[in-house]
């Protein structure tokens, strides 16, 4: 009988009271805020039936924010003592005093509304109630279940569990306390025969991520999915290459996530439109004058910013300047109506925005980010979309992605596809890729799946910013049908 | 910081019981980050962070904990001790791991690079002054970066450097009303106002060329000259699994055909890991010391893959002390020699008629089997006729196999390589960089 060790880890660290820490800083600045982040990030993986890696990070620190002559300055520190926090405050003030004379825009405290509230992400099963041993067993069994034949040369199971506690307090009365439990998993099988190698995963690399508890790893469900992954990896091994053609394209929700992310989310970020990101991730083809005017896509296209969806990966109650988060339409009936811009970007641009001032951790200042950006359901079923397609392709699970720095010319690849001939799914093909240009592509949207067809995915890895920040995003979508898209396969 | 780390290490090692192994790695920074837009300050952030990685092993079990240190000894010792106890509990229930390699003492080293950095306020003033006549977007990182490693066997490595980079781009509208931009980087250990101003002036030279009318270039195949920054991005894709033994064994290597000698690169292509560039420490995150120089691809053929100690155990080969990811930490692509080379000042003449590509953007594998990469052109990219720049282009998408662009289509390389310093700052400021020459290609395919 093994000792019972739970997944929950509680390192011996001194407690920290953000309000009391703030009270000792208040008199040293006209306005000061403190954002405390305590995050545990568990990462465990198994490979080919064997233990591969077990690592957990324990990250705790504070971002001090000061307001000097219309400018917000930041200093982050992991020294939570009164002296450590005071050093950070003085440093933030020192830079802010000069930077305020060289600042790009003059802000006011309207960009830091007084906020009070809390958030707890939904879950059923917590870490303390889960045995480490059982958890690891599920991952091990998953790698074994994917090995459908000797041609499967590698199987891998990865699980991330993220526990975050964030408290934001300010000298003008803000107190926001938000707690998250998040799970991201990835199961992948690689098949090889001769010179051909093909991989299939559980909806694309780490796309399966949610705010939820350990119920995400229900063993029976996981193993059933793994069995299918192994089968489909073998299927791809003998499948013909995706043809070079122009066809109607059905994208599954686990691929829509990248299409939404790269060709809607990023170009609508107002800090990009304002040029903040030009030196790194890029600018945007969207101009300030496009809001309320640009027909971004067909009338069937409705896109929301929605941090209120229970269980979606990037839900929250307040963003990192204390702005209460609400659901807003970004694109309504194909028309661009709102941008992904925080209170600071809204002030600079005059464009209507959302509560999306987000930071990766205590060591980064917030910038305009996506959170949950979702494609709203239409009225078709997947069966109807297939039936209405004479010559098409049904593409699942993103595996390759690239788009230009203005977010126009994209190329995306996927793991698995099936041709559609005369309204029926036919041959499975490998290496499906397609390319297009954002606005014409979305204007070729001719059918959108209904509410029952919606699936929820996300990514732990959206990168942006200087200094760079990795942030979590969620994207839900039904299946979508696009008319006459250039598709092609592998080779050369 | 050194004292804190070494005292913590010394104390934790005395806590170990028989059969237990402990390695500690410190990754720390005190950095001023400043972001600029329109030649003004958008955001400034000072970051003081110290992350200690504890690698705990007891026979055939391994647990890794990353702990952000507070800098206060008592607090940090209490936390790390509680994690040591947790690690002990975990190894009692975790399944056996066959590929754990026992720790060794990889020796001692000490490198401390001190320099005269300006204050962040001085740097902001000088950047704003030097750029007051142009539209500049950019990013300054300035300060101390530390990497250090200790283990219970007495291994002790310390590397610290005070350095800066200012990575920027300049913007203009050309006569077609399109946005055009050029990229520049000023980096080093000794900040000099004159060099900064000169660096920005050199980039302004591109702006004049970018103001010319846009040349329409339909998708198709063209002669291409890739400047060193673009080549560094292209060859940098080898760090995405290309040179990793583990990814080859798992069936996910994009260089499978090169490794299995089914296809080759051009004989002019040689790529090595070379710590002699002085951009990053030779010890890896386990404190193991990699060879000063390791040929990876030589004259177009694979010589070595990067092998971590874990892969070495798993696949029964010898390690070359690569890090867990098995990617280059200090990549050097050698310049051309003899008839396959030309001076970079003659790049336009040698190109004749075709495309000059200053930078690339957002590269990704589009077909692993054939090492095919898709990506975009970015910043200073021009249509060139008879060795003369005619005008800038609208950005193009390419989708090409490395067996063509480092293989059959290579015409020549510049006779000198240039350092592209690492400007990555995810989680924390990175060290390292890549060195690459310019590359002249007979034929390169654009698809959109
Ligand atoms: Zn992103």
PDB file of N, CA and C in Angstrom, chain A residues 6 8 12 44 47 50 52 54-56 58-59 71 74 76 78 91 101-104 196-197 262 274 276-280 344 348 363-364 366 400-402 405-406 409 411 466 468 486 489 491, chain B residues 32 35 37 40-44 46 48-49 64-66 68-69 79 82 86 90 98 125 135 167-169 171 179 183 219 246 251 314-315 362 364-365 367 369 372 374 378 395 397 399 425-426:
ATOM      1  N   UNK A   6      -1.284  13.790  -1.945  1.00  0.00           N
ATOM      2  CA  UNK A   6      -2.253  14.488  -2.792  1.00  0.00           C
ATOM      3  C   UNK A   6      -1.520  15.368  -3.793  1.00  0.00           C
ATOM      4  N   UNK A   8      -2.123  18.435  -4.256  1.00  0.00           N
ATOM      5  CA  UNK A   8      -1.988  19.781  -3.691  1.00  0.00           C
ATOM      6  C   UNK A   8      -0.650  19.962  -2.982  1.00  0.00           C
ATOM      7  N   UNK A  12       5.859  26.190   2.566  1.00  0.00           N
ATOM      8  CA  UNK A  12       5.861  26.987   3.784  1.00  0.00           C
ATOM      9  C   UNK A  12       6.298  28.409   3.456  1.00  0.00           C
ATOM     10  N   UNK A  44       3.055  17.800 -15.527  1.00  0.00           N
ATOM     11  CA  UNK A  44       3.465  16.394 -15.390  1.00  0.00           C
ATOM     12  C   UNK A  44       3.256  15.703 -16.723  1.00  0.00           C
ATOM     13  N   UNK A  47       5.541   9.429 -21.185  1.00  0.00           N
ATOM     14  CA  UNK A  47       5.877   9.148 -22.581  1.00  0.00           C
ATOM     15  C   UNK A  47       6.014   7.640 -22.741  1.00  0.00           C
ATOM     16  N   UNK A  50       5.902   5.547 -19.730  1.00  0.00           N
ATOM     17  CA  UNK A  50       6.871   5.813 -18.662  1.00  0.00           C
ATOM     18  C   UNK A  50       6.798   7.251 -18.181  1.00  0.00           C
ATOM     19  N   UNK A  52       7.908  10.787 -17.460  1.00  0.00           N
ATOM     20  CA  UNK A  52       8.806  11.634 -18.247  1.00  0.00           C
ATOM     21  C   UNK A  52       9.263  12.866 -17.455  1.00  0.00           C
ATOM     22  N   UNK A  54       8.147  15.687 -13.987  1.00  0.00           N
ATOM     23  CA  UNK A  54       7.262  16.168 -12.926  1.00  0.00           C
ATOM     24  C   UNK A  54       7.840  17.471 -12.423  1.00  0.00           C
ATOM     25  N   UNK A  55       7.218  18.586 -12.791  1.00  0.00           N
ATOM     26  CA  UNK A  55       7.763  19.853 -12.312  1.00  0.00           C
ATOM     27  C   UNK A  55       6.629  20.778 -11.892  1.00  0.00           C
ATOM     28  N   UNK A  56       6.910  21.566 -10.874  1.00  0.00           N
ATOM     29  CA  UNK A  56       5.922  22.515 -10.372  1.00  0.00           C
ATOM     30  C   UNK A  56       6.645  23.825 -10.096  1.00  0.00           C
ATOM     31  N   UNK A  58       6.505  27.639  -8.300  1.00  0.00           N
ATOM     32  CA  UNK A  58       5.858  28.405  -7.220  1.00  0.00           C
ATOM     33  C   UNK A  58       6.311  29.846  -7.380  1.00  0.00           C
ATOM     34  N   UNK A  59       5.417  30.674  -7.868  1.00  0.00           N
ATOM     35  CA  UNK A  59       5.807  32.038  -8.218  1.00  0.00           C
ATOM     36  C   UNK A  59       4.934  33.025  -7.440  1.00  0.00           C
ATOM     37  N   UNK A  71       1.151  59.776 -15.846  1.00  0.00           N
ATOM     38  CA  UNK A  71       1.862  58.589 -16.355  1.00  0.00           C
ATOM     39  C   UNK A  71       1.836  57.489 -15.294  1.00  0.00           C
ATOM     40  N   UNK A  74       5.757  51.342 -13.369  1.00  0.00           N
ATOM     41  CA  UNK A  74       5.659  50.019 -12.749  1.00  0.00           C
ATOM     42  C   UNK A  74       7.010  49.513 -12.253  1.00  0.00           C
ATOM     43  N   UNK A  76       8.220  45.643 -10.450  1.00  0.00           N
ATOM     44  CA  UNK A  76       7.806  44.343  -9.920  1.00  0.00           C
ATOM     45  C   UNK A  76       8.897  43.752  -9.049  1.00  0.00           C
ATOM     46  N   UNK A  78       9.808  40.372  -6.078  1.00  0.00           N
ATOM     47  CA  UNK A  78       9.395  39.190  -5.323  1.00  0.00           C
ATOM     48  C   UNK A  78       9.778  39.333  -3.850  1.00  0.00           C
ATOM     49  N   UNK A  91      11.606  53.069  -7.045  1.00  0.00           N
ATOM     50  CA  UNK A  91      12.136  52.828  -8.390  1.00  0.00           C
ATOM     51  C   UNK A  91      11.082  53.180  -9.452  1.00  0.00           C
ATOM     52  N   UNK A 101       7.346  63.086 -18.695  1.00  0.00           N
ATOM     53  CA  UNK A 101       7.622  64.196 -19.628  1.00  0.00           C
ATOM     54  C   UNK A 101       7.806  63.688 -21.049  1.00  0.00           C
ATOM     55  N   UNK A 102       8.120  62.416 -21.165  1.00  0.00           N
ATOM     56  CA  UNK A 102       8.366  61.825 -22.483  1.00  0.00           C
ATOM     57  C   UNK A 102       7.246  60.859 -22.862  1.00  0.00           C
ATOM     58  N   UNK A 103       6.151  60.876 -22.132  1.00  0.00           N
ATOM     59  CA  UNK A 103       5.077  59.895 -22.320  1.00  0.00           C
ATOM     60  C   UNK A 103       4.305  60.117 -23.616  1.00  0.00           C
ATOM     61  N   UNK A 104       3.702  59.046 -24.120  1.00  0.00           N
ATOM     62  CA  UNK A 104       2.987  59.132 -25.394  1.00  0.00           C
ATOM     63  C   UNK A 104       1.599  59.720 -25.215  1.00  0.00           C
ATOM     64  N   UNK A 196       7.385   7.817 -43.837  1.00  0.00           N
ATOM     65  CA  UNK A 196       6.200   8.610 -43.508  1.00  0.00           C
ATOM     66  C   UNK A 196       5.976   8.682 -41.991  1.00  0.00           C
ATOM     67  N   UNK A 197       5.738   9.885 -41.501  1.00  0.00           N
ATOM     68  CA  UNK A 197       5.448  10.081 -40.082  1.00  0.00           C
ATOM     69  C   UNK A 197       4.210  10.963 -39.963  1.00  0.00           C
ATOM     70  N   UNK A 262      -5.943  34.443 -34.606  1.00  0.00           N
ATOM     71  CA  UNK A 262      -4.968  35.184 -35.420  1.00  0.00           C
ATOM     72  C   UNK A 262      -5.597  36.213 -36.337  1.00  0.00           C
ATOM     73  N   UNK A 274      -2.887  51.237 -32.495  1.00  0.00           N
ATOM     74  CA  UNK A 274      -2.190  52.481 -32.124  1.00  0.00           C
ATOM     75  C   UNK A 274      -0.685  52.404 -32.372  1.00  0.00           C
ATOM     76  N   UNK A 276       1.641  50.454 -30.739  1.00  0.00           N
ATOM     77  CA  UNK A 276       2.520  50.059 -29.620  1.00  0.00           C
ATOM     78  C   UNK A 276       3.300  48.797 -29.932  1.00  0.00           C
ATOM     79  N   UNK A 277       2.695  47.915 -30.717  1.00  0.00           N
ATOM     80  CA  UNK A 277       3.236  46.572 -30.913  1.00  0.00           C
ATOM     81  C   UNK A 277       4.017  46.463 -32.234  1.00  0.00           C
ATOM     82  N   UNK A 278       4.185  47.616 -32.923  1.00  0.00           N
ATOM     83  CA  UNK A 278       4.765  47.584 -34.282  1.00  0.00           C
ATOM     84  C   UNK A 278       6.146  46.969 -34.325  1.00  0.00           C
ATOM     85  N   UNK A 279       6.926  47.179 -33.265  1.00  0.00           N
ATOM     86  CA  UNK A 279       8.307  46.709 -33.285  1.00  0.00           C
ATOM     87  C   UNK A 279       8.414  45.218 -32.980  1.00  0.00           C
ATOM     88  N   UNK A 280       7.329  44.617 -32.473  1.00  0.00           N
ATOM     89  CA  UNK A 280       7.408  43.208 -32.095  1.00  0.00           C
ATOM     90  C   UNK A 280       6.356  42.373 -32.847  1.00  0.00           C
ATOM     91  N   UNK A 344      -7.079  52.539 -21.104  1.00  0.00           N
ATOM     92  CA  UNK A 344      -6.007  53.411 -21.608  1.00  0.00           C
ATOM     93  C   UNK A 344      -6.087  53.545 -23.124  1.00  0.00           C
ATOM     94  N   UNK A 348      -6.891  56.829 -25.538  1.00  0.00           N
ATOM     95  CA  UNK A 348      -5.974  57.297 -26.592  1.00  0.00           C
ATOM     96  C   UNK A 348      -6.629  57.315 -27.964  1.00  0.00           C
ATOM     97  N   UNK A 363       5.244  40.252 -12.659  1.00  0.00           N
ATOM     98  CA  UNK A 363       6.440  40.912 -13.179  1.00  0.00           C
ATOM     99  C   UNK A 363       6.225  41.619 -14.515  1.00  0.00           C
ATOM    100  N   UNK A 364       4.972  41.774 -14.933  1.00  0.00           N
ATOM    101  CA  UNK A 364       4.681  42.439 -16.199  1.00  0.00           C
ATOM    102  C   UNK A 364       3.555  43.460 -16.011  1.00  0.00           C
ATOM    103  N   UNK A 366       0.237  45.467 -17.357  1.00  0.00           N
ATOM    104  CA  UNK A 366      -0.843  45.027 -18.243  1.00  0.00           C
ATOM    105  C   UNK A 366      -0.810  45.733 -19.607  1.00  0.00           C
ATOM    106  N   UNK A 400      -0.253  23.968 -37.500  1.00  0.00           N
ATOM    107  CA  UNK A 400       0.728  24.913 -38.034  1.00  0.00           C
ATOM    108  C   UNK A 400       0.018  26.244 -38.255  1.00  0.00           C
ATOM    109  N   UNK A 401       0.712  27.356 -37.951  1.00  0.00           N
ATOM    110  CA  UNK A 401       0.034  28.639 -38.035  1.00  0.00           C
ATOM    111  C   UNK A 401       1.048  29.731 -38.352  1.00  0.00           C
ATOM    112  N   UNK A 402       0.645  30.670 -39.190  1.00  0.00           N
ATOM    113  CA  UNK A 402       1.503  31.798 -39.528  1.00  0.00           C
ATOM    114  C   UNK A 402       0.646  32.871 -40.181  1.00  0.00           C
ATOM    115  N   UNK A 405       2.420  40.520 -40.207  1.00  0.00           N
ATOM    116  CA  UNK A 405       2.401  41.430 -39.060  1.00  0.00           C
ATOM    117  C   UNK A 405       1.251  42.434 -39.105  1.00  0.00           C
ATOM    118  N   UNK A 406       0.531  42.532 -40.243  1.00  0.00           N
ATOM    119  CA  UNK A 406      -0.699  43.334 -40.280  1.00  0.00           C
ATOM    120  C   UNK A 406      -1.938  42.453 -40.157  1.00  0.00           C
ATOM    121  N   UNK A 409      -2.342  38.107 -44.516  1.00  0.00           N
ATOM    122  CA  UNK A 409      -2.082  36.877 -45.270  1.00  0.00           C
ATOM    123  C   UNK A 409      -1.744  35.725 -44.320  1.00  0.00           C
ATOM    124  N   UNK A 411      -1.581  31.407 -43.318  1.00  0.00           N
ATOM    125  CA  UNK A 411      -1.525  30.004 -43.755  1.00  0.00           C
ATOM    126  C   UNK A 411      -1.635  29.139 -42.510  1.00  0.00           C
ATOM    127  N   UNK A 466       6.296  43.949 -25.119  1.00  0.00           N
ATOM    128  CA  UNK A 466       7.699  44.241 -24.829  1.00  0.00           C
ATOM    129  C   UNK A 466       7.770  44.872 -23.443  1.00  0.00           C
ATOM    130  N   UNK A 468       8.029  40.708 -23.232  1.00  0.00           N
ATOM    131  CA  UNK A 468       7.055  39.775 -23.775  1.00  0.00           C
ATOM    132  C   UNK A 468       6.261  39.080 -22.672  1.00  0.00           C
ATOM    133  N   UNK A 486      -8.286  28.201 -51.037  1.00  0.00           N
ATOM    134  CA  UNK A 486      -7.124  27.477 -51.585  1.00  0.00           C
ATOM    135  C   UNK A 486      -6.604  26.484 -50.553  1.00  0.00           C
ATOM    136  N   UNK A 489      -1.400  20.335 -49.724  1.00  0.00           N
ATOM    137  CA  UNK A 489      -0.863  19.346 -48.797  1.00  0.00           C
ATOM    138  C   UNK A 489       0.613  19.520 -48.517  1.00  0.00           C
ATOM    139  N   UNK A 491       4.882  18.146 -48.915  1.00  0.00           N
ATOM    140  CA  UNK A 491       5.771  17.754 -50.010  1.00  0.00           C
ATOM    141  C   UNK A 491       6.557  18.876 -50.622  1.00  0.00           C
TER     142      UNK A 491
ATOM    143  N   UNK B  32      15.613  47.108 -16.234  1.00  0.00           N
ATOM    144  CA  UNK B  32      14.709  48.195 -16.612  1.00  0.00           C
ATOM    145  C   UNK B  32      14.236  47.930 -18.028  1.00  0.00           C
ATOM    146  N   UNK B  35       9.297  50.627 -23.105  1.00  0.00           N
ATOM    147  CA  UNK B  35       8.719  50.471 -24.438  1.00  0.00           C
ATOM    148  C   UNK B  35       8.433  51.851 -25.029  1.00  0.00           C
ATOM    149  N   UNK B  37       6.857  54.206 -28.382  1.00  0.00           N
ATOM    150  CA  UNK B  37       6.041  54.295 -29.593  1.00  0.00           C
ATOM    151  C   UNK B  37       6.042  55.756 -30.012  1.00  0.00           C
ATOM    152  N   UNK B  40       8.235  58.166 -28.278  1.00  0.00           N
ATOM    153  CA  UNK B  40       7.935  58.559 -26.906  1.00  0.00           C
ATOM    154  C   UNK B  40       7.751  57.301 -26.042  1.00  0.00           C
ATOM    155  N   UNK B  41       7.751  57.496 -24.717  1.00  0.00           N
ATOM    156  CA  UNK B  41       7.656  56.343 -23.818  1.00  0.00           C
ATOM    157  C   UNK B  41       6.204  55.872 -23.694  1.00  0.00           C
ATOM    158  N   UNK B  42       5.971  54.595 -23.966  1.00  0.00           N
ATOM    159  CA  UNK B  42       4.632  54.034 -23.762  1.00  0.00           C
ATOM    160  C   UNK B  42       4.497  53.429 -22.359  1.00  0.00           C
ATOM    161  N   UNK B  43       5.505  52.662 -21.930  1.00  0.00           N
ATOM    162  CA  UNK B  43       5.400  51.978 -20.637  1.00  0.00           C
ATOM    163  C   UNK B  43       6.805  51.657 -20.131  1.00  0.00           C
ATOM    164  N   UNK B  44       7.016  51.790 -18.823  1.00  0.00           N
ATOM    165  CA  UNK B  44       8.306  51.415 -18.243  1.00  0.00           C
ATOM    166  C   UNK B  44       8.061  50.476 -17.073  1.00  0.00           C
ATOM    167  N   UNK B  46      10.290  48.143 -14.145  1.00  0.00           N
ATOM    168  CA  UNK B  46      11.506  47.589 -13.553  1.00  0.00           C
ATOM    169  C   UNK B  46      11.149  46.222 -12.979  1.00  0.00           C
ATOM    170  N   UNK B  48      12.654  42.943 -10.728  1.00  0.00           N
ATOM    171  CA  UNK B  48      13.674  42.298  -9.902  1.00  0.00           C
ATOM    172  C   UNK B  48      13.155  40.899  -9.598  1.00  0.00           C
ATOM    173  N   UNK B  49      13.741  39.881 -10.231  1.00  0.00           N
ATOM    174  CA  UNK B  49      13.260  38.519  -9.966  1.00  0.00           C
ATOM    175  C   UNK B  49      14.403  37.512  -9.942  1.00  0.00           C
ATOM    176  N   UNK B  64      11.170  18.290 -10.146  1.00  0.00           N
ATOM    177  CA  UNK B  64      11.755  19.616 -10.339  1.00  0.00           C
ATOM    178  C   UNK B  64      10.795  20.686  -9.813  1.00  0.00           C
ATOM    179  N   UNK B  65      11.287  21.533  -8.932  1.00  0.00           N
ATOM    180  CA  UNK B  65      10.476  22.643  -8.427  1.00  0.00           C
ATOM    181  C   UNK B  65      11.162  23.970  -8.757  1.00  0.00           C
ATOM    182  N   UNK B  66      10.393  24.906  -9.304  1.00  0.00           N
ATOM    183  CA  UNK B  66      10.890  26.267  -9.518  1.00  0.00           C
ATOM    184  C   UNK B  66      10.316  27.145  -8.420  1.00  0.00           C
ATOM    185  N   UNK B  68      10.294  31.093  -6.878  1.00  0.00           N
ATOM    186  CA  UNK B  68      10.706  32.489  -6.955  1.00  0.00           C
ATOM    187  C   UNK B  68      11.190  32.905  -5.576  1.00  0.00           C
ATOM    188  N   UNK B  69      12.446  33.315  -5.509  1.00  0.00           N
ATOM    189  CA  UNK B  69      13.024  33.696  -4.210  1.00  0.00           C
ATOM    190  C   UNK B  69      12.629  35.118  -3.843  1.00  0.00           C
ATOM    191  N   UNK B  79      10.912  28.081   2.701  1.00  0.00           N
ATOM    192  CA  UNK B  79      10.150  27.614   1.534  1.00  0.00           C
ATOM    193  C   UNK B  79      10.856  26.462   0.835  1.00  0.00           C
ATOM    194  N   UNK B  82      10.669  23.243   2.756  1.00  0.00           N
ATOM    195  CA  UNK B  82       9.362  22.575   2.685  1.00  0.00           C
ATOM    196  C   UNK B  82       9.192  21.896   1.323  1.00  0.00           C
ATOM    197  N   UNK B  86       8.558  17.975   0.366  1.00  0.00           N
ATOM    198  CA  UNK B  86       7.527  17.561  -0.589  1.00  0.00           C
ATOM    199  C   UNK B  86       8.120  16.633  -1.665  1.00  0.00           C
ATOM    200  N   UNK B  90       6.953  12.894  -2.847  1.00  0.00           N
ATOM    201  CA  UNK B  90       6.575  12.549  -4.223  1.00  0.00           C
ATOM    202  C   UNK B  90       7.340  11.339  -4.743  1.00  0.00           C
ATOM    203  N   UNK B  98      13.202   5.527 -15.792  1.00  0.00           N
ATOM    204  CA  UNK B  98      14.410   4.797 -16.198  1.00  0.00           C
ATOM    205  C   UNK B  98      15.514   5.693 -16.743  1.00  0.00           C
ATOM    206  N   UNK B 125      16.336  59.523 -22.201  1.00  0.00           N
ATOM    207  CA  UNK B 125      16.619  60.859 -22.748  1.00  0.00           C
ATOM    208  C   UNK B 125      17.362  60.751 -24.072  1.00  0.00           C
ATOM    209  N   UNK B 135       9.702  58.530 -36.730  1.00  0.00           N
ATOM    210  CA  UNK B 135       8.666  57.780 -36.016  1.00  0.00           C
ATOM    211  C   UNK B 135       9.273  56.445 -35.617  1.00  0.00           C
ATOM    212  N   UNK B 167      16.084  47.438 -29.211  1.00  0.00           N
ATOM    213  CA  UNK B 167      15.587  46.826 -30.435  1.00  0.00           C
ATOM    214  C   UNK B 167      14.484  47.753 -30.963  1.00  0.00           C
ATOM    215  N   UNK B 168      14.644  48.266 -32.184  1.00  0.00           N
ATOM    216  CA  UNK B 168      13.697  49.294 -32.625  1.00  0.00           C
ATOM    217  C   UNK B 168      13.367  49.172 -34.095  1.00  0.00           C
ATOM    218  N   UNK B 169      12.355  49.923 -34.508  1.00  0.00           N
ATOM    219  CA  UNK B 169      12.035  50.023 -35.927  1.00  0.00           C
ATOM    220  C   UNK B 169      11.580  51.444 -36.223  1.00  0.00           C
ATOM    221  N   UNK B 171       9.546  54.134 -38.983  1.00  0.00           N
ATOM    222  CA  UNK B 171       8.368  54.057 -39.853  1.00  0.00           C
ATOM    223  C   UNK B 171       8.245  55.273 -40.758  1.00  0.00           C
ATOM    224  N   UNK B 179       2.365  52.058 -45.237  1.00  0.00           N
ATOM    225  CA  UNK B 179       3.339  52.073 -44.142  1.00  0.00           C
ATOM    226  C   UNK B 179       4.548  51.242 -44.526  1.00  0.00           C
ATOM    227  N   UNK B 183      14.270  47.950 -39.596  1.00  0.00           N
ATOM    228  CA  UNK B 183      14.591  47.454 -38.257  1.00  0.00           C
ATOM    229  C   UNK B 183      16.031  47.778 -37.886  1.00  0.00           C
ATOM    230  N   UNK B 219       2.793  36.715 -56.646  1.00  0.00           N
ATOM    231  CA  UNK B 219       3.376  35.491 -56.089  1.00  0.00           C
ATOM    232  C   UNK B 219       4.019  34.673 -57.195  1.00  0.00           C
ATOM    233  N   UNK B 246      16.038  13.789 -29.336  1.00  0.00           N
ATOM    234  CA  UNK B 246      14.769  13.318 -28.810  1.00  0.00           C
ATOM    235  C   UNK B 246      13.648  13.479 -29.834  1.00  0.00           C
ATOM    236  N   UNK B 251       9.984  10.780 -33.774  1.00  0.00           N
ATOM    237  CA  UNK B 251       9.340  10.872 -35.086  1.00  0.00           C
ATOM    238  C   UNK B 251       8.849  12.271 -35.405  1.00  0.00           C
ATOM    239  N   UNK B 314      18.186   7.554 -22.319  1.00  0.00           N
ATOM    240  CA  UNK B 314      17.044   6.904 -22.963  1.00  0.00           C
ATOM    241  C   UNK B 314      17.452   6.161 -24.232  1.00  0.00           C
ATOM    242  N   UNK B 315      18.367   6.744 -25.010  1.00  0.00           N
ATOM    243  CA  UNK B 315      18.703   6.147 -26.304  1.00  0.00           C
ATOM    244  C   UNK B 315      20.103   5.528 -26.311  1.00  0.00           C
ATOM    245  N   UNK B 362       7.198  35.459 -38.338  1.00  0.00           N
ATOM    246  CA  UNK B 362       6.232  34.406 -37.989  1.00  0.00           C
ATOM    247  C   UNK B 362       6.448  33.123 -38.790  1.00  0.00           C
ATOM    248  N   UNK B 364       6.946  29.102 -39.340  1.00  0.00           N
ATOM    249  CA  UNK B 364       6.436  27.873 -38.733  1.00  0.00           C
ATOM    250  C   UNK B 364       6.616  26.741 -39.733  1.00  0.00           C
ATOM    251  N   UNK B 365       6.800  25.523 -39.239  1.00  0.00           N
ATOM    252  CA  UNK B 365       6.870  24.373 -40.135  1.00  0.00           C
ATOM    253  C   UNK B 365       5.511  24.187 -40.785  1.00  0.00           C
ATOM    254  N   UNK B 367       5.337  21.599 -43.291  1.00  0.00           N
ATOM    255  CA  UNK B 367       5.389  20.154 -43.573  1.00  0.00           C
ATOM    256  C   UNK B 367       6.703  19.622 -42.995  1.00  0.00           C
ATOM    257  N   UNK B 369       7.984  16.615 -42.845  1.00  0.00           N
ATOM    258  CA  UNK B 369       8.717  15.598 -43.605  1.00  0.00           C
ATOM    259  C   UNK B 369       9.707  16.230 -44.571  1.00  0.00           C
ATOM    260  N   UNK B 372       9.578  21.898 -44.661  1.00  0.00           N
ATOM    261  CA  UNK B 372       9.015  23.065 -45.338  1.00  0.00           C
ATOM    262  C   UNK B 372       8.581  24.102 -44.309  1.00  0.00           C
ATOM    263  N   UNK B 374       6.766  27.942 -43.674  1.00  0.00           N
ATOM    264  CA  UNK B 374       6.046  29.100 -44.193  1.00  0.00           C
ATOM    265  C   UNK B 374       6.324  30.294 -43.297  1.00  0.00           C
ATOM    266  N   UNK B 378       9.249  40.877 -43.903  1.00  0.00           N
ATOM    267  CA  UNK B 378       8.890  41.977 -43.009  1.00  0.00           C
ATOM    268  C   UNK B 378       9.963  43.068 -43.056  1.00  0.00           C
ATOM    269  N   UNK B 395       4.351  42.999 -48.412  1.00  0.00           N
ATOM    270  CA  UNK B 395       4.887  41.764 -47.848  1.00  0.00           C
ATOM    271  C   UNK B 395       4.303  40.520 -48.510  1.00  0.00           C
ATOM    272  N   UNK B 397       4.074  36.116 -48.643  1.00  0.00           N
ATOM    273  CA  UNK B 397       4.179  34.858 -47.892  1.00  0.00           C
ATOM    274  C   UNK B 397       4.993  33.847 -48.689  1.00  0.00           C
ATOM    275  N   UNK B 399       6.601  29.714 -48.744  1.00  0.00           N
ATOM    276  CA  UNK B 399       6.379  28.355 -48.246  1.00  0.00           C
ATOM    277  C   UNK B 399       7.411  27.503 -48.965  1.00  0.00           C
ATOM    278  N   UNK B 425      12.151  38.093 -24.286  1.00  0.00           N
ATOM    279  CA  UNK B 425      11.953  38.439 -22.868  1.00  0.00           C
ATOM    280  C   UNK B 425      10.724  37.748 -22.277  1.00  0.00           C
ATOM    281  N   UNK B 426      10.327  36.597 -22.843  1.00  0.00           N
ATOM    282  CA  UNK B 426       9.236  35.850 -22.215  1.00  0.00           C
ATOM    283  C   UNK B 426       9.682  35.359 -20.838  1.00  0.00           C
TER     284      UNK B 426
END
